[in-house]
CSV table of C-alpha atoms and ligand atoms in Angstrom, one decimal:
chain,number,residue,atom,x,y,z
A,21,UNK,CA,-7.1,-20.2,-123.2
A,22,UNK,CA,-7.4,-21.6,-119.7
A,23,UNK,CA,-10.9,-21.9,-118.1
A,24,UNK,CA,-11.2,-19.5,-115.1
A,25,UNK,CA,-9.7,-20.7,-111.9
A,26,UNK,CA,-7.6,-23.4,-113.5
A,27,UNK,CA,-3.9,-23.4,-112.5
A,28,UNK,CA,-1.8,-24.1,-115.5
A,29,UNK,CA,0.8,-26.5,-114.0
A,30,UNK,CA,3.9,-27.7,-115.8
A,31,UNK,CA,2.9,-29.2,-119.1
A,32,UNK,CA,3.9,-32.9,-119.1
A,33,UNK,CA,6.7,-33.6,-121.6
A,34,UNK,CA,5.2,-34.8,-124.8
A,35,UNK,CA,6.4,-38.4,-124.8
A,36,UNK,CA,5.3,-38.9,-128.4
A,37,UNK,CA,7.9,-37.1,-130.4
A,38,UNK,CA,6.2,-38.1,-133.7
A,39,UNK,CA,3.7,-35.1,-133.3
A,40,UNK,CA,3.1,-33.9,-136.8
A,41,UNK,CA,1.5,-30.5,-137.6
A,42,UNK,CA,-2.2,-30.2,-137.5
A,43,UNK,CA,-3.9,-29.7,-140.9
A,44,UNK,CA,-7.5,-28.6,-140.7
A,45,UNK,CA,-9.8,-30.8,-142.7
A,46,UNK,CA,-6.8,-32.9,-143.6
A,47,UNK,CA,-6.4,-30.6,-146.6
A,48,UNK,CA,-3.8,-32.0,-149.0
A,49,UNK,CA,-3.0,-34.9,-146.7
A,50,UNK,CA,-2.6,-38.3,-148.5
A,51,UNK,CA,-4.5,-40.8,-146.3
A,52,UNK,CA,-4.9,-43.7,-148.7
A,53,UNK,CA,-3.5,-45.2,-151.9
A,54,UNK,CA,-5.9,-46.2,-154.7
A,55,UNK,CA,-5.8,-47.6,-158.2
A,56,UNK,CA,-9.3,-46.3,-159.1
A,57,UNK,CA,-9.5,-42.5,-159.6
A,58,UNK,CA,-6.7,-40.2,-160.6
A,59,UNK,CA,-7.5,-36.5,-160.2
A,60,UNK,CA,-5.3,-33.6,-161.3
A,61,UNK,CA,-7.0,-30.5,-159.7
A,62,UNK,CA,-4.9,-28.0,-161.5
A,63,UNK,CA,-5.4,-29.4,-165.0
A,64,UNK,CA,-8.9,-30.6,-164.4
A,65,UNK,CA,-8.2,-34.3,-165.1
A,66,UNK,CA,-10.2,-37.3,-163.9
A,67,UNK,CA,-9.4,-40.8,-164.9
A,68,UNK,CA,-10.9,-44.1,-163.7
A,69,UNK,CA,-8.1,-46.7,-163.7
A,70,UNK,CA,-6.2,-44.4,-166.1
A,71,UNK,CA,-9.1,-44.0,-168.6
A,72,UNK,CA,-10.2,-40.3,-169.0
A,73,UNK,CA,-13.7,-39.7,-167.7
A,74,UNK,CA,-14.8,-38.2,-171.0
A,75,UNK,CA,-14.0,-41.5,-172.8
A,76,UNK,CA,-15.9,-43.5,-170.3
A,77,UNK,CA,-19.0,-41.2,-170.2
A,78,UNK,CA,-19.0,-41.4,-174.0
A,79,UNK,CA,-18.3,-45.1,-174.6
A,80,UNK,CA,-19.0,-47.0,-171.4
A,81,UNK,CA,-21.9,-48.0,-169.2
A,82,UNK,CA,-22.4,-47.8,-165.5
A,83,UNK,CA,-22.2,-51.6,-165.1
A,84,UNK,CA,-18.9,-51.7,-167.1
A,85,UNK,CA,-17.5,-48.7,-165.1
A,86,UNK,CA,-18.3,-50.5,-161.8
A,87,UNK,CA,-16.5,-53.6,-163.1
A,88,UNK,CA,-13.5,-51.4,-164.1
A,89,UNK,CA,-13.4,-49.8,-160.6
A,90,UNK,CA,-13.6,-53.1,-158.7
A,91,UNK,CA,-11.3,-55.1,-160.9
A,92,UNK,CA,-8.9,-52.4,-162.1
A,93,UNK,CA,-9.4,-53.4,-165.8
A,94,UNK,CA,-12.2,-53.4,-168.4
A,95,UNK,CA,-14.2,-56.7,-168.6
A,96,UNK,CA,-14.3,-59.1,-171.5
A,97,UNK,CA,-17.8,-59.4,-173.0
A,98,UNK,CA,-18.3,-62.7,-171.1
A,99,UNK,CA,-17.2,-61.1,-167.8
A,100,UNK,CA,-19.5,-58.1,-168.4
A,101,UNK,CA,-22.4,-60.4,-169.2
A,102,UNK,CA,-21.9,-62.3,-166.0
A,103,UNK,CA,-21.4,-59.2,-163.9
A,104,UNK,CA,-24.6,-57.7,-165.4
A,105,UNK,CA,-26.6,-60.8,-164.7
A,106,UNK,CA,-25.3,-61.1,-161.2
A,107,UNK,CA,-26.3,-57.5,-160.6
A,108,UNK,CA,-29.8,-57.9,-162.1
A,109,UNK,CA,-30.4,-60.9,-159.9
A,110,UNK,CA,-30.2,-58.4,-157.0
A,111,UNK,CA,-32.8,-55.9,-158.3
A,112,UNK,CA,-35.5,-57.7,-156.2
A,113,UNK,CA,-35.5,-56.9,-152.5
A,114,UNK,CA,-35.1,-59.6,-149.9
A,115,UNK,CA,-38.3,-60.8,-148.2
A,116,UNK,CA,-39.3,-58.4,-145.5
A,117,UNK,CA,-37.7,-55.3,-147.0
A,118,UNK,CA,-40.8,-54.1,-149.0
A,119,UNK,CA,-42.9,-54.2,-145.8
A,120,UNK,CA,-40.2,-52.1,-144.0
A,121,UNK,CA,-40.4,-49.5,-146.8
A,122,UNK,CA,-44.2,-49.4,-146.7
A,123,UNK,CA,-44.1,-48.8,-143.0
A,124,UNK,CA,-42.0,-45.6,-143.4
A,125,UNK,CA,-43.6,-42.1,-143.0
A,126,UNK,CA,-44.4,-40.7,-146.4
A,127,UNK,CA,-42.7,-37.5,-145.3
A,128,UNK,CA,-39.4,-39.1,-144.6
A,129,UNK,CA,-36.4,-37.6,-146.6
A,130,UNK,CA,-35.2,-40.0,-149.2
A,131,UNK,CA,-31.5,-39.8,-148.0
A,132,UNK,CA,-32.7,-40.8,-144.5
A,133,UNK,CA,-34.7,-43.6,-146.1
A,134,UNK,CA,-31.6,-44.8,-148.0
A,135,UNK,CA,-29.3,-44.5,-144.9
A,136,UNK,CA,-31.7,-46.5,-142.8
A,137,UNK,CA,-32.7,-49.2,-145.4
A,138,UNK,CA,-29.2,-50.0,-146.4
A,139,UNK,CA,-28.3,-50.3,-142.8
A,140,UNK,CA,-31.4,-52.6,-142.4
A,141,UNK,CA,-30.2,-54.8,-145.4
A,142,UNK,CA,-27.4,-56.1,-143.1
A,143,UNK,CA,-30.1,-57.8,-141.0
A,144,UNK,CA,-31.3,-59.8,-144.0
A,145,UNK,CA,-27.8,-61.0,-144.8
A,146,UNK,CA,-27.1,-64.5,-143.3
A,147,UNK,CA,-23.5,-63.5,-142.8
A,148,UNK,CA,-23.5,-59.7,-142.4
A,149,UNK,CA,-20.1,-59.4,-140.8
A,150,UNK,CA,-18.0,-61.3,-143.3
A,151,UNK,CA,-15.4,-58.9,-144.6
A,152,UNK,CA,-12.9,-61.0,-146.6
A,153,UNK,CA,-12.6,-59.3,-150.0
A,154,UNK,CA,-14.8,-61.8,-151.8
A,155,UNK,CA,-17.5,-61.6,-149.2
A,156,UNK,CA,-17.3,-57.8,-149.3
A,157,UNK,CA,-17.7,-57.8,-153.0
A,158,UNK,CA,-20.8,-59.9,-152.8
A,159,UNK,CA,-22.4,-57.6,-150.2
A,160,UNK,CA,-21.4,-54.6,-152.3
A,161,UNK,CA,-23.2,-56.2,-155.3
A,162,UNK,CA,-26.3,-56.8,-153.1
A,163,UNK,CA,-26.4,-53.1,-152.0
A,164,UNK,CA,-25.8,-51.9,-155.6
A,165,UNK,CA,-28.6,-54.0,-156.9
A,166,UNK,CA,-31.1,-53.3,-154.1
A,167,UNK,CA,-30.6,-49.6,-153.8
A,168,UNK,CA,-32.5,-48.4,-156.9
A,169,UNK,CA,-35.4,-50.6,-155.9
A,170,UNK,CA,-35.4,-49.1,-152.4
A,171,UNK,CA,-35.5,-45.5,-153.7
A,172,UNK,CA,-38.1,-46.3,-156.4
A,173,UNK,CA,-40.4,-48.3,-154.0
A,174,UNK,CA,-40.3,-45.5,-151.4
A,175,UNK,CA,-41.0,-42.8,-153.9
A,176,UNK,CA,-44.0,-44.7,-155.4
A,177,UNK,CA,-45.3,-45.4,-151.9
A,178,UNK,CA,-45.0,-41.8,-150.8
A,179,UNK,CA,-46.9,-40.7,-153.9
A,180,UNK,CA,-49.7,-43.2,-153.2
A,181,UNK,CA,-48.8,-45.2,-156.3
A,182,UNK,CA,-48.5,-49.0,-156.9
A,183,UNK,CA,-45.0,-50.3,-156.6
A,184,UNK,CA,-43.5,-51.3,-160.0
A,185,UNK,CA,-41.5,-54.5,-159.6
A,186,UNK,CA,-37.9,-54.4,-161.1
A,187,UNK,CA,-37.4,-55.8,-164.6
A,188,UNK,CA,-34.2,-57.8,-164.8
A,189,UNK,CA,-34.3,-57.5,-168.6
A,190,UNK,CA,-33.4,-53.9,-168.2
A,191,UNK,CA,-30.1,-52.2,-167.5
A,192,UNK,CA,-29.3,-50.4,-164.2
A,193,UNK,CA,-30.3,-47.0,-165.6
A,194,UNK,CA,-33.4,-48.2,-167.5
A,195,UNK,CA,-34.7,-50.3,-164.6
A,196,UNK,CA,-34.5,-47.5,-162.1
A,197,UNK,CA,-36.4,-45.1,-164.3
A,198,UNK,CA,-38.9,-47.8,-165.2
A,199,UNK,CA,-39.5,-48.6,-161.5
A,200,UNK,CA,-39.8,-44.9,-160.7
A,201,UNK,CA,-42.1,-43.8,-163.5
A,202,UNK,CA,-44.0,-47.0,-164.3
A,203,UNK,CA,-43.0,-46.9,-167.9
A,204,UNK,CA,-39.9,-47.7,-169.8
A,205,UNK,CA,-37.7,-44.6,-170.3
A,206,UNK,CA,-36.8,-43.4,-173.8
A,207,UNK,CA,-33.3,-44.4,-175.0
A,208,UNK,CA,-32.2,-40.8,-174.6
A,209,UNK,CA,-33.3,-40.5,-171.0
A,210,UNK,CA,-31.9,-43.9,-170.1
A,211,UNK,CA,-28.5,-43.0,-171.7
A,212,UNK,CA,-28.5,-39.6,-170.0
A,213,UNK,CA,-29.1,-41.3,-166.6
A,214,UNK,CA,-26.4,-43.9,-167.4
A,215,UNK,CA,-23.9,-41.1,-168.1
A,216,UNK,CA,-24.8,-39.4,-164.8
A,217,UNK,CA,-24.1,-42.7,-163.0
A,218,UNK,CA,-20.7,-43.1,-164.7
A,219,UNK,CA,-19.7,-39.5,-163.9
A,220,UNK,CA,-20.5,-39.8,-160.2
A,221,UNK,CA,-19.1,-43.3,-159.6
A,222,UNK,CA,-15.8,-42.5,-157.9
A,223,UNK,CA,-13.6,-39.5,-157.0
A,224,UNK,CA,-10.6,-40.2,-154.9
A,225,UNK,CA,-10.7,-39.7,-151.2
A,226,UNK,CA,-13.8,-37.4,-150.9
A,227,UNK,CA,-15.4,-37.2,-147.5
A,228,UNK,CA,-17.9,-40.0,-147.9
A,229,UNK,CA,-15.3,-42.4,-149.4
A,230,UNK,CA,-12.9,-41.6,-146.6
A,231,UNK,CA,-15.8,-42.3,-144.2
A,232,UNK,CA,-16.3,-45.7,-145.7
A,233,UNK,CA,-12.6,-46.5,-145.5
A,234,UNK,CA,-12.3,-45.4,-141.9
A,235,UNK,CA,-15.3,-47.6,-140.9
A,236,UNK,CA,-14.2,-50.7,-142.7
A,237,UNK,CA,-10.6,-50.3,-141.4
A,238,UNK,CA,-11.9,-51.5,-138.0
A,239,UNK,CA,-12.9,-54.7,-139.8
A,240,UNK,CA,-16.5,-53.6,-139.3
A,241,UNK,CA,-19.0,-54.7,-142.0
A,242,UNK,CA,-19.8,-53.4,-145.4
A,243,UNK,CA,-23.3,-52.3,-144.5
A,244,UNK,CA,-22.0,-50.1,-141.6
A,245,UNK,CA,-19.3,-48.6,-143.9
A,246,UNK,CA,-21.8,-47.7,-146.7
A,247,UNK,CA,-24.3,-46.4,-144.1
A,248,UNK,CA,-21.7,-44.0,-142.8
A,249,UNK,CA,-20.8,-42.9,-146.3
A,250,UNK,CA,-24.4,-42.1,-147.0
A,251,UNK,CA,-24.6,-40.0,-143.9
A,252,UNK,CA,-21.5,-38.0,-145.1
A,253,UNK,CA,-22.8,-37.6,-148.7
A,254,UNK,CA,-26.0,-36.0,-147.5
A,255,UNK,CA,-24.2,-32.9,-146.3
A,256,UNK,CA,-24.7,-29.8,-148.4
A,257,UNK,CA,-20.9,-29.2,-148.7
A,258,UNK,CA,-20.7,-32.7,-150.4
A,259,UNK,CA,-23.3,-34.6,-152.3
A,260,UNK,CA,-26.2,-32.6,-150.9
A,261,UNK,CA,-25.1,-29.6,-153.1
A,262,UNK,CA,-27.0,-30.8,-156.2
A,263,UNK,CA,-30.3,-30.3,-154.3
A,264,UNK,CA,-29.0,-26.9,-153.2
A,265,UNK,CA,-28.3,-26.0,-156.8
A,266,UNK,CA,-31.8,-26.8,-157.9
A,267,UNK,CA,-33.3,-24.8,-155.0
A,268,UNK,CA,-31.1,-21.9,-156.1
A,269,UNK,CA,-32.3,-22.2,-159.7
A,270,UNK,CA,-35.9,-22.3,-158.5
A,271,UNK,CA,-35.4,-19.3,-156.2
A,272,UNK,CA,-33.9,-17.0,-158.9
A,273,UNK,CA,-37.0,-15.6,-160.6
A,274,UNK,CA,-35.5,-14.9,-164.0
A,275,UNK,CA,-32.2,-14.8,-166.0
A,276,UNK,CA,-32.1,-11.0,-165.5
A,277,UNK,CA,-32.2,-11.6,-161.7
A,278,UNK,CA,-29.2,-13.9,-161.6
A,279,UNK,CA,-26.5,-11.2,-161.3
A,280,UNK,CA,-28.0,-9.5,-158.2
A,281,UNK,CA,-28.8,-12.8,-156.6
A,282,UNK,CA,-25.3,-14.1,-156.9
A,283,UNK,CA,-23.6,-10.9,-156.0
A,284,UNK,CA,-25.8,-10.8,-152.9
A,285,UNK,CA,-24.7,-14.3,-151.8
A,286,UNK,CA,-21.1,-13.4,-152.3
A,287,UNK,CA,-21.4,-10.2,-150.4
A,288,UNK,CA,-23.0,-12.2,-147.5
A,289,UNK,CA,-20.1,-14.7,-147.7
A,290,UNK,CA,-22.6,-17.4,-148.5
A,291,UNK,CA,-21.4,-20.4,-150.6
A,292,UNK,CA,-22.9,-20.7,-154.0
A,293,UNK,CA,-23.9,-24.4,-154.3
A,294,UNK,CA,-22.4,-26.3,-157.2
A,295,UNK,CA,-19.2,-24.2,-157.2
A,296,UNK,CA,-15.8,-24.7,-155.7
A,297,UNK,CA,-13.9,-27.8,-154.8
A,298,UNK,CA,-11.2,-28.9,-152.4
A,299,UNK,CA,-9.1,-30.4,-155.2
A,300,UNK,CA,-10.2,-28.8,-158.5
A,301,UNK,CA,-9.0,-25.3,-158.9
A,302,UNK,CA,-10.2,-25.3,-162.5
A,303,UNK,CA,-13.2,-26.7,-164.2
A,304,UNK,CA,-14.3,-30.1,-162.8
A,305,UNK,CA,-14.2,-32.3,-166.0
A,306,UNK,CA,-17.5,-33.9,-164.9
A,307,UNK,CA,-19.2,-30.5,-164.9
A,308,UNK,CA,-18.0,-30.1,-168.5
A,309,UNK,CA,-19.6,-33.4,-169.5
A,310,UNK,CA,-22.8,-32.7,-167.5
A,311,UNK,CA,-23.0,-29.2,-169.0
A,312,UNK,CA,-23.5,-30.5,-172.5
A,313,UNK,CA,-25.9,-33.2,-171.3
A,314,UNK,CA,-27.9,-30.5,-169.4
A,315,UNK,CA,-28.0,-28.3,-172.5
A,316,UNK,CA,-29.3,-31.1,-174.7
A,317,UNK,CA,-31.9,-32.3,-172.2
A,318,UNK,CA,-33.1,-28.8,-171.4
A,319,UNK,CA,-33.7,-28.2,-175.0
A,320,UNK,CA,-35.4,-31.6,-175.5
A,321,UNK,CA,-37.7,-31.0,-172.5
A,322,UNK,CA,-38.6,-27.3,-172.7
A,323,UNK,CA,-36.4,-26.4,-169.7
A,324,UNK,CA,-34.2,-24.0,-171.7
A,325,UNK,CA,-34.5,-21.2,-169.0
A,326,UNK,CA,-32.9,-23.5,-166.4
A,327,UNK,CA,-29.9,-23.9,-168.6
A,328,UNK,CA,-29.7,-20.2,-169.6
A,329,UNK,CA,-29.9,-19.3,-165.8
A,330,UNK,CA,-27.1,-21.8,-165.1
A,331,UNK,CA,-24.9,-20.3,-167.8
A,332,UNK,CA,-25.5,-16.8,-166.4
A,333,UNK,CA,-24.6,-17.9,-162.9
A,334,UNK,CA,-21.4,-19.4,-164.3
A,335,UNK,CA,-20.6,-16.2,-166.1
A,336,UNK,CA,-21.1,-14.1,-163.0
A,337,UNK,CA,-19.1,-16.5,-160.8
A,338,UNK,CA,-16.3,-16.7,-163.3
A,339,UNK,CA,-16.0,-12.9,-163.3
A,340,UNK,CA,-16.3,-12.6,-159.5
A,341,UNK,CA,-14.4,-15.6,-158.1
A,342,UNK,CA,-12.8,-17.4,-161.1
A,343,UNK,CA,-9.4,-16.0,-160.1
A,344,UNK,CA,-9.8,-17.8,-156.8
A,345,UNK,CA,-10.1,-21.1,-158.6
A,346,UNK,CA,-13.8,-21.4,-157.9
A,347,UNK,CA,-15.5,-23.1,-160.9
A,348,UNK,CA,-18.6,-25.3,-161.4
A,349,UNK,CA,-18.2,-28.8,-159.8
A,350,UNK,CA,-20.1,-32.0,-160.5
A,351,UNK,CA,-23.2,-30.9,-158.7
A,352,UNK,CA,-23.8,-27.7,-160.7
A,353,UNK,CA,-25.1,-29.1,-164.0
A,354,UNK,CA,-26.2,-32.5,-162.6
A,355,UNK,CA,-29.1,-30.5,-161.0
A,356,UNK,CA,-30.5,-29.4,-164.4
A,357,UNK,CA,-29.8,-32.8,-165.8
A,358,UNK,CA,-31.7,-34.7,-163.1
A,359,UNK,CA,-34.6,-32.2,-163.3
A,360,UNK,CA,-34.9,-32.7,-167.1
A,361,UNK,CA,-34.8,-36.5,-166.6
A,362,UNK,CA,-37.9,-35.9,-164.5
A,363,UNK,CA,-36.4,-36.6,-161.0
A,364,UNK,CA,-37.8,-34.8,-158.0
A,365,UNK,CA,-35.4,-32.5,-156.2
A,366,UNK,CA,-35.1,-34.6,-153.1
A,367,UNK,CA,-34.1,-37.6,-155.2
A,368,UNK,CA,-31.0,-35.8,-156.6
A,369,UNK,CA,-28.6,-36.8,-153.7
A,370,UNK,CA,-29.9,-40.4,-153.6
A,371,UNK,CA,-28.9,-40.5,-157.3
A,372,UNK,CA,-25.4,-39.4,-156.3
A,373,UNK,CA,-25.4,-42.2,-153.7
A,374,UNK,CA,-26.7,-44.9,-156.1
A,375,UNK,CA,-23.7,-44.1,-158.3
A,376,UNK,CA,-21.1,-43.6,-155.6
A,377,UNK,CA,-21.9,-47.0,-154.2
A,378,UNK,CA,-19.6,-48.2,-157.0
A,379,UNK,CA,-16.7,-46.1,-155.8
A,380,UNK,CA,-17.4,-46.6,-152.0
A,381,UNK,CA,-17.4,-50.4,-152.6
A,382,UNK,CA,-14.2,-50.3,-154.6
A,383,UNK,CA,-12.5,-48.4,-151.8
A,384,UNK,CA,-13.9,-50.9,-149.2
A,385,UNK,CA,-12.4,-53.7,-151.2
A,386,UNK,CA,-9.1,-51.9,-151.6
A,387,UNK,CA,-9.0,-51.1,-147.8
A,388,UNK,CA,-9.7,-54.7,-146.9
A,389,UNK,CA,-7.1,-56.0,-149.3
A,390,UNK,CA,-4.3,-54.0,-147.5
A,391,UNK,CA,-5.8,-52.8,-144.3
A,392,UNK,CA,-4.4,-50.6,-141.6
A,393,UNK,CA,-6.7,-49.2,-138.9
A,394,UNK,CA,-7.2,-45.5,-139.3
A,395,UNK,CA,-6.3,-43.7,-136.1
A,396,UNK,CA,-4.9,-40.2,-136.5
A,397,UNK,CA,-4.1,-38.0,-133.6
A,398,UNK,CA,-5.7,-34.9,-132.1
A,399,UNK,CA,-3.4,-32.1,-130.8
A,400,UNK,CA,-4.4,-31.4,-127.2
A,401,UNK,CA,-4.8,-27.7,-126.6
A,402,UNK,CA,-6.7,-27.8,-123.3
A,403,UNK,CA,-5.4,-27.2,-119.7
A,404,UNK,CA,-3.1,-29.5,-117.6
A,405,UNK,CA,-3.1,-30.4,-113.9
A,406,UNK,CA,-6.5,-28.8,-113.5
A,407,UNK,CA,-8.0,-29.2,-109.9
A,408,UNK,CA,-11.2,-31.1,-109.3
A,409,UNK,CA,-13.4,-28.3,-107.7
A,410,UNK,CA,-16.1,-29.6,-105.4
A,411,UNK,CA,-19.6,-28.9,-106.8
A,412,UNK,CA,-20.5,-26.5,-103.9
A,413,UNK,CA,-17.5,-24.3,-104.8
A,414,UNK,CA,-18.2,-24.0,-108.6
B,13,SDX,C1,-18.6,-32.7,-154.1
B,13,SDX,O1,-14.1,-34.1,-152.5
B,13,SDX,C2,-14.8,-34.5,-153.6
B,13,SDX,O2,-14.2,-35.0,-154.5
B,13,SDX,C3,-16.3,-34.1,-153.6
B,13,SDX,C4,-17.0,-34.5,-154.9
B,13,SDX,C5,-17.1,-35.9,-155.1
B,13,SDX,O3,-17.2,-36.3,-156.3
B,13,SDX,O4,-17.1,-36.7,-154.2
B,13,SDX,O5,-16.4,-33.8,-156.0
B,13,SDX,C6,-18.5,-34.0,-154.8
B,13,SDX,O6,-18.8,-32.7,-152.9
B,13,SDX,C7,-18.5,-31.4,-154.8
B,13,SDX,C8,-18.6,-30.2,-153.9
B,13,SDX,C9,-20.1,-29.9,-153.7
B,13,SDX,N1,-20.3,-28.8,-152.7
B,13,SDX,C10,-20.7,-27.6,-153.1
B,13,SDX,O7,-20.9,-27.3,-154.2
B,13,SDX,C11,-20.9,-26.6,-151.9
B,13,SDX,C12,-20.3,-25.3,-152.2
B,13,SDX,N2,-18.8,-25.4,-152.3
B,13,SDX,C13,-18.1,-25.0,-151.1
B,13,SDX,O8,-18.7,-25.3,-149.9
B,13,SDX,C14,-16.6,-25.4,-151.2
B,13,SDX,O9,-16.2,-25.0,-152.4
B,13,SDX,C15,-16.2,-26.8,-150.9
B,13,SDX,C16,-16.7,-27.3,-149.6
B,13,SDX,C17,-16.6,-27.7,-152.0
B,13,SDX,C18,-14.6,-26.8,-150.9
B,13,SDX,O10,-14.3,-25.9,-149.9
B,13,SDX,P1,-12.9,-25.7,-149.3
B,13,SDX,O11,-11.8,-26.4,-150.1
B,13,SDX,O12,-13.0,-26.1,-147.9
B,13,SDX,O13,-12.7,-24.2,-149.6
B,13,SDX,P2,-13.1,-23.1,-148.6
B,13,SDX,O14,-14.5,-23.3,-148.1
B,13,SDX,O15,-12.0,-22.9,-147.6
B,13,SDX,O16,-13.2,-21.8,-149.6
B,13,SDX,C19,-11.9,-21.1,-150.0
B,13,SDX,C20,-12.4,-19.7,-150.4
B,13,SDX,C21,-13.2,-19.0,-149.3
B,13,SDX,O17,-13.1,-17.6,-149.5
B,13,SDX,P3,-12.1,-16.8,-148.6
B,13,SDX,O18,-12.6,-17.0,-147.2
B,13,SDX,O19,-10.7,-17.4,-148.8
B,13,SDX,O20,-12.3,-15.4,-149.0
B,13,SDX,O21,-13.3,-19.9,-151.5
B,13,SDX,C22,-14.6,-19.4,-151.2
B,13,SDX,C23,-14.7,-19.4,-149.7
B,13,SDX,O22,-15.6,-18.5,-149.2
B,13,SDX,N3,-15.5,-20.4,-151.7
B,13,SDX,C24,-16.7,-20.1,-152.2
B,13,SDX,C25,-17.3,-21.2,-152.6
B,13,SDX,N4,-16.5,-22.3,-152.4
B,13,SDX,C26,-15.4,-21.7,-151.9
B,13,SDX,N5,-17.4,-18.9,-152.3
B,13,SDX,C27,-18.6,-18.9,-152.8
B,13,SDX,N6,-19.2,-20.0,-153.3
B,13,SDX,C28,-18.6,-21.2,-153.2
B,13,SDX,N7,-19.2,-22.3,-153.7
């Protein structure tokens, strides 16, 4: 469509004959190779370095899973002990960071806090731009260790509570819940949170992971790449959906009201949060694992109605759009799980980010190990040979 008054002169011959077809949203386009996650969207399969996600969520820990993703193999006991102690030595924030967190407005959104503080971490790193693989791994470990402390310190501060210093004798999951609540979590809650961290750690070339790879492919720094990924994850079509699911569950007044609520959204062509996926056209295997976790925790914590509402939503959605391949994704039952663990709604997406730091870092390491600058093309569909019209004639 030519803007008014623009002559459409001869279109210059397209010198670049390699013009491929335009695929909106890069749907189905392979833009990277990875040895971390394998996803079969038709069969509902997810493996981390070949190990089925169900095996890992049952038998592994988040620390072991991150080692697996970064090293492409499971650790020996000695390697796991070393990785764990290296990570725990990074629970305590660098000098200056606690003051930064205390200076933030209490009304700041936690995902904005995370995006900003992780970006700030780069200023406390003596060599922030180093991006050889070993240096990138070190920075990734810094960010992985510091992030739970950033989230917990901000949440305590905004509630007017004393900050609880990290406890390096605790696991990643235990330590986060301890810093957040001021008391050690029960083994059940700690393990439930650990399983959530395993399930969210990596997932192929999702939008935020692609963002991280695109940024690091310019040989920029790890802090910039992770900051960009957090910005992407916050979006409601991506990691922000888990908060949207919780808002929906709170909005629906009763189990009996579910059907009308969902039918209304579908009629208005509104997306139901926690459903659908660009790759899965059947059940997301993570949703299956989180569903049983949510059921157990809902019963343990007196939140049965949340789980029953969720099941009813699932039934209505399966009947109405199941044939279109729209099923629960990772965000649907993670909402109930996080709620039952006692997390506030606006901390749900930061939980996703805390876990996905493992995957983002693994992809950053892969990209640096075999880098090629990302630079796709845009198909020009505007006018040619347009005249420059003087301003007094416009
Ligand atoms: C994550 O990529 C990853 O791996 C992401 C992730 C990860 O681990 O990193 O798995 C995490 O982001 C999970 C997704 C979380 N997002 C949501 O739950 C938001 C709601 N879901 C939708 O916005 C949607 O399903 C997407 C964005 C997830 C995927 O959308 P697509 O592939 O772009 O599909 P689409 O929007 O083109 O929808 C195709 C059809 C449309 O209907 P028609 O126009 O063809 O009639 O399906 C419908 C859509 O309206 N549809 C939905 C729906 N999702 C798709 N209808 C109602 N509710 C939904 N949730």
